[in-house]
Coordinates of C-alpha atoms in Angstrom, one line a residue:
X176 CA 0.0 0.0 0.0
X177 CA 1.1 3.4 -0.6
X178 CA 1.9 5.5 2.8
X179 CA -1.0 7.9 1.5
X180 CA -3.5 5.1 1.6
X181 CA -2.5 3.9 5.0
X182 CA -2.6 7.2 6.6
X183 CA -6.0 7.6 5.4
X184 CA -7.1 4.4 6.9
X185 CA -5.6 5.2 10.0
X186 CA -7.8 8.0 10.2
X187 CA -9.9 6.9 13.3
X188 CA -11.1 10.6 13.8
X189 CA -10.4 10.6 17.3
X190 CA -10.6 13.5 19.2
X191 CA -8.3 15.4 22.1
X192 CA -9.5 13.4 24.7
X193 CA -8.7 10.4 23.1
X194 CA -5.2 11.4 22.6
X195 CA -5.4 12.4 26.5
X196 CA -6.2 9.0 27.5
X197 CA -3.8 6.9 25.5
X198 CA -0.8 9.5 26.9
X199 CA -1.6 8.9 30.4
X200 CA -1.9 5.4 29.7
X201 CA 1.7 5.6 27.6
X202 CA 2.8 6.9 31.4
X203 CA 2.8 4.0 33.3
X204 CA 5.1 1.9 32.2
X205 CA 7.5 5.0 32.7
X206 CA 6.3 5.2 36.1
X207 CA 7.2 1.4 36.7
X208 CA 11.4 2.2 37.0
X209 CA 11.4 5.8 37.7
X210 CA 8.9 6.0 40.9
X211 CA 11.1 3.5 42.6
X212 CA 14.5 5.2 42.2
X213 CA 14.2 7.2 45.0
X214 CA 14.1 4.8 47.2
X215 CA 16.6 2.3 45.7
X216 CA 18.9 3.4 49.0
X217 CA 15.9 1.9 51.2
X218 CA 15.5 -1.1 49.4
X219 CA 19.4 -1.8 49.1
X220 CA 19.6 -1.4 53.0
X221 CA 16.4 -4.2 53.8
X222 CA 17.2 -7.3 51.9
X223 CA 21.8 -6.5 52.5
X224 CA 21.4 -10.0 54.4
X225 CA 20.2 -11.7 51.1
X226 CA 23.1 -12.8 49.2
X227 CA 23.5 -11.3 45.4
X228 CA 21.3 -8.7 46.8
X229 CA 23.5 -5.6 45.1
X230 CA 22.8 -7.6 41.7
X231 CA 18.8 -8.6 42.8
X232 CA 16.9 -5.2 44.1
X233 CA 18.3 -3.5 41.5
X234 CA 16.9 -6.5 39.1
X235 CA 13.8 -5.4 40.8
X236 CA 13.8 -2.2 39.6
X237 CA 15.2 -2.7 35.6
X238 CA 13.3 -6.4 34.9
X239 CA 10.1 -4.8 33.7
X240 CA 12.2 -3.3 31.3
X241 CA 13.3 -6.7 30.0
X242 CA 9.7 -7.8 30.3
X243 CA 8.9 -5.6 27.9
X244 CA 11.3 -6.1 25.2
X245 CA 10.3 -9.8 25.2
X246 CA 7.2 -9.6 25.2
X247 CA 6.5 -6.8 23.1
X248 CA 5.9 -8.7 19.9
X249 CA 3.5 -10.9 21.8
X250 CA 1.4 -8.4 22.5
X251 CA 1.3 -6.6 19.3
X252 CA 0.2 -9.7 17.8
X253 CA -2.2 -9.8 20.4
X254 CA -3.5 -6.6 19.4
X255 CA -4.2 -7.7 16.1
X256 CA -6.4 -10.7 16.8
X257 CA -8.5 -9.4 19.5
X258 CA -8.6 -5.5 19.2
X259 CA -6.8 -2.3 21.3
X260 CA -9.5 -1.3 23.6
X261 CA -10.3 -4.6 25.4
X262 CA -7.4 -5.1 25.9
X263 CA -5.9 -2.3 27.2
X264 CA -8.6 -1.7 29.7
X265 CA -7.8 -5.1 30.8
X266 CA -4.1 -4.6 30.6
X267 CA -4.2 -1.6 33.1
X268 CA -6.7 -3.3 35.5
X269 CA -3.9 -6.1 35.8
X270 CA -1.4 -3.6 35.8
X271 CA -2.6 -2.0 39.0
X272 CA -3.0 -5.4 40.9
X273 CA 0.8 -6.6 39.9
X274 CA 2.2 -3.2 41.1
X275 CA 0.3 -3.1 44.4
X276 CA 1.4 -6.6 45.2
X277 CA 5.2 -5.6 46.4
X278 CA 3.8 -3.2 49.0
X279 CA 2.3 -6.3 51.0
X280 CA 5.6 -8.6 50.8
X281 CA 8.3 -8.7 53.1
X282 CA 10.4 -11.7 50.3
X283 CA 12.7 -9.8 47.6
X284 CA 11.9 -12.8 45.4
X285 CA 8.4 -12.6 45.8
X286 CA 8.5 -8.8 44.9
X287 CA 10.7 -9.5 41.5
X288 CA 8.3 -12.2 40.4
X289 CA 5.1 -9.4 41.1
X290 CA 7.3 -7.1 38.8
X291 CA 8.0 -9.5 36.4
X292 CA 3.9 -9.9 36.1
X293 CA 4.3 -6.2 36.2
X294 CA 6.7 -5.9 33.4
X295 CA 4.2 -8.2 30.9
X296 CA 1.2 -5.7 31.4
X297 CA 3.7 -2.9 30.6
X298 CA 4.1 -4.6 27.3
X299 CA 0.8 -4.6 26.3
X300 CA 0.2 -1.8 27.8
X301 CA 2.9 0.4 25.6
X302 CA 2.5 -1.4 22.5
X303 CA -1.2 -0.9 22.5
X304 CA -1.2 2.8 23.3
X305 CA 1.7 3.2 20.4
X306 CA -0.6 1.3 18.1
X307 CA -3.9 3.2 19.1
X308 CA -1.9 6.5 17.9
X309 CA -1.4 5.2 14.7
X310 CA -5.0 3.9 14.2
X311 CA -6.8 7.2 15.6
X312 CA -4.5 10.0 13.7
X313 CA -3.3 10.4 10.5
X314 CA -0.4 12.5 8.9
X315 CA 0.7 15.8 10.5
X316 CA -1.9 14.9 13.5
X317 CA 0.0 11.7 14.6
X318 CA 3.3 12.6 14.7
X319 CA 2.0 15.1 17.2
X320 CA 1.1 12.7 19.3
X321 CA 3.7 10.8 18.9
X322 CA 6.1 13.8 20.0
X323 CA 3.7 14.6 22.5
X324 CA 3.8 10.5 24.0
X325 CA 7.7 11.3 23.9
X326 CA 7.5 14.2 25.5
X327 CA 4.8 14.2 28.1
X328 CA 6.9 10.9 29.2
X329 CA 10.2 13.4 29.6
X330 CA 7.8 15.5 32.0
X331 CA 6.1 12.4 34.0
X332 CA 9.7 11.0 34.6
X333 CA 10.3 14.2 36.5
X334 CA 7.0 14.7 38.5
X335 CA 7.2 10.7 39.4
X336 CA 10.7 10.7 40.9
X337 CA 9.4 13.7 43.4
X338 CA 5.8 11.6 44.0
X339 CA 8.0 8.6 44.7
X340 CA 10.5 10.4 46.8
X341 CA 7.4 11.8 48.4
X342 CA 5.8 8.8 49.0
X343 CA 8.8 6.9 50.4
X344 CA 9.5 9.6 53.0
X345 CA 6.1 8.7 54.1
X346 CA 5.8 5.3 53.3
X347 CA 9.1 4.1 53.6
X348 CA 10.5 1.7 50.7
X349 CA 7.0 0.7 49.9
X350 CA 5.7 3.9 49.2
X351 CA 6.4 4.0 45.6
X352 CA 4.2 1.0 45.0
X353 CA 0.7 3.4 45.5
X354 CA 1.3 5.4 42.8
X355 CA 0.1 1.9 40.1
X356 CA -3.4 2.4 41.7
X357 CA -3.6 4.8 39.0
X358 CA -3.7 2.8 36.6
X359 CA -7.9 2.2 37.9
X360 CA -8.8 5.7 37.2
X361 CA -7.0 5.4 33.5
X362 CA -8.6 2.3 32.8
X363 CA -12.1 3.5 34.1
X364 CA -11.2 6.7 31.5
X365 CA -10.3 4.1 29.0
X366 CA -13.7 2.0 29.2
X367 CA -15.4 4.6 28.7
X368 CA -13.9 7.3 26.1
X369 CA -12.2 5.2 24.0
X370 CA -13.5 3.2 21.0
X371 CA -12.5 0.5 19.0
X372 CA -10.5 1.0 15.9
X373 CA -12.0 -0.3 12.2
X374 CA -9.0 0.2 10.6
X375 CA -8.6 -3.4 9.6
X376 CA -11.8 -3.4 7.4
X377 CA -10.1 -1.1 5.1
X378 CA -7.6 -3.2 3.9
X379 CA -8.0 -5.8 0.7
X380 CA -7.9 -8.8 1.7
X381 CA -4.9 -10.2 -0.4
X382 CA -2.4 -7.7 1.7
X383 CA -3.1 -9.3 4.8
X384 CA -0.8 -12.0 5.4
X385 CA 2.2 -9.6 3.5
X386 CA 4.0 -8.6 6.6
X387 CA 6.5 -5.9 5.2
X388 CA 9.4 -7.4 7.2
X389 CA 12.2 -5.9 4.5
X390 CA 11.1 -2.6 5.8
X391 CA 11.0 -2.8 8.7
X392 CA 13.5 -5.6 10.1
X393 CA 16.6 -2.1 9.4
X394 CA 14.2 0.0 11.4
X395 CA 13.8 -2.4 14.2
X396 CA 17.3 -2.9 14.5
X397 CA 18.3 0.8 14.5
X398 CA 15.6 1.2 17.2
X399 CA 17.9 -0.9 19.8
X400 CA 21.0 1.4 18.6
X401 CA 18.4 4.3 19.2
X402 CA 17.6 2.8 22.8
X403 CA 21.4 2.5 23.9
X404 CA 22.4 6.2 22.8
X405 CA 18.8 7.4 24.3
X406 CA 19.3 6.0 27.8
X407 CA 23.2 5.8 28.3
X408 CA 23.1 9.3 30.4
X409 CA 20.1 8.5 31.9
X410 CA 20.7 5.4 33.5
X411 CA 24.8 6.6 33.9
X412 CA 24.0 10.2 35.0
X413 CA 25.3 10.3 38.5
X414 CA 28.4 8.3 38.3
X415 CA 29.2 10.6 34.5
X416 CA 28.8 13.6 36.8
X417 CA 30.7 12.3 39.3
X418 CA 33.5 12.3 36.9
X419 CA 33.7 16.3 38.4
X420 CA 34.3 15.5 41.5
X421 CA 31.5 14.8 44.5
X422 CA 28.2 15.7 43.7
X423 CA 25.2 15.5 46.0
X424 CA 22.1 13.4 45.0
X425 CA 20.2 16.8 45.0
X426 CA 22.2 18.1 42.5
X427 CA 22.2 15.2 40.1
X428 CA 18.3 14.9 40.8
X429 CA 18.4 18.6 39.1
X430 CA 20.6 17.8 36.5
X431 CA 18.3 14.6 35.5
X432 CA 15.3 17.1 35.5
X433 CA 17.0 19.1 33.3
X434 CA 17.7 16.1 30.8
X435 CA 14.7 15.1 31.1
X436 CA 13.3 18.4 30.2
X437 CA 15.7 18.6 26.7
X438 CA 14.7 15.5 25.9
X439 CA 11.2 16.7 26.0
X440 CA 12.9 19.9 23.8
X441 CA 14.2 17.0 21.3
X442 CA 10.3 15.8 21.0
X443 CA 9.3 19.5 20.3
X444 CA 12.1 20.0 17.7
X445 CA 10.7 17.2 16.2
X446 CA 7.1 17.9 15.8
X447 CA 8.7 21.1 14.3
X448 CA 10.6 19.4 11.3
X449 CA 8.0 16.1 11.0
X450 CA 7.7 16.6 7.5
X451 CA 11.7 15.0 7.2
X452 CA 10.8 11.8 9.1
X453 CA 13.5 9.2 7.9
X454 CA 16.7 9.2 7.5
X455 CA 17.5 13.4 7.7
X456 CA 15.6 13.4 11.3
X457 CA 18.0 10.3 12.2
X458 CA 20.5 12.2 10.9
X459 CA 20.1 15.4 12.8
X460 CA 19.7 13.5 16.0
X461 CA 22.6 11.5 15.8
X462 CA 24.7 14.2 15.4
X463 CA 23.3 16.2 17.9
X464 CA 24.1 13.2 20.1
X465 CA 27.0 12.2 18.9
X466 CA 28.4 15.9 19.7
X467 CA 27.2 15.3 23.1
X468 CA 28.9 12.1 23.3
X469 CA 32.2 13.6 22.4
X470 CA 31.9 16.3 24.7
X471 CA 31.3 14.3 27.8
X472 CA 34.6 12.2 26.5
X473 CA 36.5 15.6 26.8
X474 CA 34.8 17.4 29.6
X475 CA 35.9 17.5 33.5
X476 CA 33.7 20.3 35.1
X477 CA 30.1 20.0 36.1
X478 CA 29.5 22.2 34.1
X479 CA 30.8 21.5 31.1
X480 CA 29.3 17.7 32.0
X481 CA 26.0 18.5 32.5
X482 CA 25.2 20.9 29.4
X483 CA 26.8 17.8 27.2
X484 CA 24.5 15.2 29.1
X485 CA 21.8 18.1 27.8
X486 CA 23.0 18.2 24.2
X487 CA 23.2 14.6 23.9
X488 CA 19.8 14.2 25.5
X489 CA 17.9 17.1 23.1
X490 CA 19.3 14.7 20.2
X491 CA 17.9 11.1 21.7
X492 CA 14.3 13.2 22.2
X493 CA 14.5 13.7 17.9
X494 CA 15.7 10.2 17.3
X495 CA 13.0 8.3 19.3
X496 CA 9.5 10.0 18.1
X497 CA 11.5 9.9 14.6
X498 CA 11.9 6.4 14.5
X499 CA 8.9 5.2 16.0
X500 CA 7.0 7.5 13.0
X501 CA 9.4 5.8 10.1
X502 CA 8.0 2.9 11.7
X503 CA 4.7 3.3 11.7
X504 CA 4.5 4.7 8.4
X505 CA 6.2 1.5 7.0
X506 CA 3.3 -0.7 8.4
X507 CA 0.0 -1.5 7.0
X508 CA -3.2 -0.8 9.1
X509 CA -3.9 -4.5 10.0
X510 CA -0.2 -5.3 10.9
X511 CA 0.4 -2.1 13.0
X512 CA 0.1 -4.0 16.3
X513 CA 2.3 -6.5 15.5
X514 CA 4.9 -4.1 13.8
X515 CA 4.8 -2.0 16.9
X516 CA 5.1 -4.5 19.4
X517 CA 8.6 -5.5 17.2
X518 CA 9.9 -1.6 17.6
X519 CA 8.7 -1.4 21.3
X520 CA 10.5 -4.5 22.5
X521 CA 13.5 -3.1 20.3
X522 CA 13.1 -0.1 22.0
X523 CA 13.0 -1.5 25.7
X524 CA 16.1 -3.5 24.6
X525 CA 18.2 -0.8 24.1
X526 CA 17.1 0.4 27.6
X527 CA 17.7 -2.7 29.0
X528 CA 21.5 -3.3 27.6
X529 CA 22.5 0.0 28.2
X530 CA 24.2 -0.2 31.3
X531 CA 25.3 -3.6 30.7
X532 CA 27.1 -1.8 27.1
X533 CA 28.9 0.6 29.6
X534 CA 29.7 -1.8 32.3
X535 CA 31.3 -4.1 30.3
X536 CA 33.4 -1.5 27.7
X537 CA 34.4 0.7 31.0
X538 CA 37.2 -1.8 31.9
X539 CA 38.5 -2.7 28.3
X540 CA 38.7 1.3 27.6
X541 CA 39.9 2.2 30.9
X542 CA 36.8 4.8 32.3
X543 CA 33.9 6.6 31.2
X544 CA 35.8 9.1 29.1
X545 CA 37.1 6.6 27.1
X546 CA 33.9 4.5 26.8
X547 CA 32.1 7.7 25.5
X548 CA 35.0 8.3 22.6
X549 CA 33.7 4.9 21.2
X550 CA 30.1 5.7 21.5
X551 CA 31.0 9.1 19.8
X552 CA 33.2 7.1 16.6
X553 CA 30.3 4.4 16.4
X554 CA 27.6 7.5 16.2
X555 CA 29.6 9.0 13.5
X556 CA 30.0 6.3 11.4
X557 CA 26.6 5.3 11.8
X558 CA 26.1 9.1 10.5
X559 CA 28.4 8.4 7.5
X560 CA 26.2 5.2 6.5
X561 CA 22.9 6.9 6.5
X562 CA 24.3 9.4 4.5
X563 CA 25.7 7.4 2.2
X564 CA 22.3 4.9 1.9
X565 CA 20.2 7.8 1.7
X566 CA 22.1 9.1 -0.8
X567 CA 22.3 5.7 -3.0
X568 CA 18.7 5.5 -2.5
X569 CA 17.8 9.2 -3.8
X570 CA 19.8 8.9 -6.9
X571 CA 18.3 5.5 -7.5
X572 CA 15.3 7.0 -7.7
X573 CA 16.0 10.0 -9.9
X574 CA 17.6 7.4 -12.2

């Protein structure tokens, strides 16, 4: 199909509120790492006597992640066969009841098998919101939302840390687990406002089974490159800063609002240049990265630290809504779950590797400065090659 006649079938003329909905639902499985950061100290300090705890509660936090990049596919297919809107309600109903569990066990092995039950709703849950963008908005009106889904996750990330600090100071290390009750309200919101998509009877009946796997397969895999580069400095943030010297948790919580913030900028920058989704977008935001990367590699001050962390962080917010648009615009209607749940588990992936990359280059290269010269030379070459493909392809084309 041509991308004109899918975008017009994707035209589920939904309204704002829809839109409202599906980003709060897109939230939560942000919510699922970030709320419990806070209190990562807390949980550290009640399970020391378990052995392998320093590898286990963090585990606790980051195994959604993985839940998600596995299961991702799953769920798209899922999607597919027995609609968005069921599902999802149902999705962020279970949701709820596998992130209260941890706040009434005392077992740190009990608690990571609630978040791995937590981490498969998250799946669904993020797929199906992703997919239900694409089948409600067309053209110019859904890569808006897909910049806003970036960006209003930026935002959350910030105001869910201070909830979950909040919450812990009140709660202790079990306080963070309150905030998935809201996952009720969303799904009651979601029952009621949202509607099922008919995209699929819009499509002939001889495309159906011609999944357009040469298109996509280079986008998925670019996606967990994408993912790495996107959540290096988050995840690495304090000990990068710390390259500077000491530096209070305060201070690197303000620092991370303030990535969090350009990354949200990156989202806005680009809603502003949509019309150059593909490989110029990727291009911009690699480089913009890539700069950041090379910075950090150089840099010594706090300063000079934080406002590459920035940099690199304003390019990672273009190159995620960017490649989750190329995506979407390279899937028919009635494989859009499915193709989704591929780029969302890609996604996750990234997220999930990335501070196993770092961990495990830091002692072959000698330190984070070193590390961060080999992410800059791989981001450059990577620049290089889309170039050069892009290029091949346009004069192809002219020929």
């Amino acid at each position: 199909m041509s991308e004109a006649a899918i975008e017009q079938a994707g035209d589920g003329g939904a309204a704002t509120r829809h839109g409202i909905i599906i980003l709060c639902a897109s939230v939560m499985p942000i919510m699922a790492i970030v709320s419990l950061i806070p209190v990562l100290p807390l949980l550290m300090k009640e399970f020391a006597s378990v052995p392998g705890s320093e590898f286990l509660v963090p585990m606790a936090l980051t195994i959604p992640a993985l839940c998600v990049a596995v299961f991702s596919p799953f769920a798209g297919w899922l999607s597919d066969r027995v609609g968005r809107k069921k599902l999802l309600v149902t999705t962020l109903i279970l949701y709820a009841g596998f992130g209260i569990i941890p706040w009434f066990l005392n077992d740190l092995f009990q608690i990571i098998a609630a978040r791995v039950g937590l981490g498969v709703m998250e799946a669904v849950i993020m797929t199906v919101a992703t997919v239900l963008i694409g089948d409600y908005f067309a053209g110019a009106r859904r890569e808006k939302w897909i910049a806003l889904q970036v960006g209003v996750g930026s935002i959350a990330a910030i105001i869910l840390i201070a909830i979950g600090g909040g919450l812990g100071e009140v709660f202790g290390s079990r306080g963070p687990f309150l905030l998935y009750l809201l996952a009720l309200p969303i799904a009651l919101a979601a029952a009621i406002i949202l509607f099922e998509p008919t995209v699929k009877s819009t499509i002939a009946d001889g495309a159906k089974d011609q999944f357009p796997l040469k298109a996509v397969l280079p986008l998925i895999l670019t996606t967990i490159g994408v993912g790495i580069v996107f959540y290096t400095v988050v995840v690495q943030l304090g000990p990068i800063l710390q390259l500077s010297g000491e530096v209070s948790p305060g201070t690197i919580g303000l620092i991370g609002a303030l990535a969090n913030v350009a990354m949200a900028g990156g989202s806005f920058l680009f809603n502003q240049f949509k019309q150059n989704v593909g490989p110029r977008l990727l291009i911009v935001g690699l480089v913009l990265a890539g700069i950041g990367y090379a910075g950090l590699s150089m840099s010594t001050s706090l300063f000079a630290l934080s406002a590459f962390c920035i940099f690199a962080c304003i390019g990672s917010g273009m190159l995620l809504p960017n490649m989750l648009t190329w995506t979407m615009r390279s899937l028919p209607p009635q494989m859009r779950g499915r193709g989704m749940g591929m780029w969302t588990g890609a996604f996750f992936l990234g997220q999930f590797v990335a501070p196993i990359v770092v961990a495990s280059m830091n002692p072959v290269t000698g330190g984070f400065a070193q590390t961060f010269v080999v992410y800059a030379t791989v981001i450059a070459v990577a620049v290089i090659g889309v170039a050069v493909v892009t290029r091949g392809s346009v004069l192809e084309n002219q020929a």
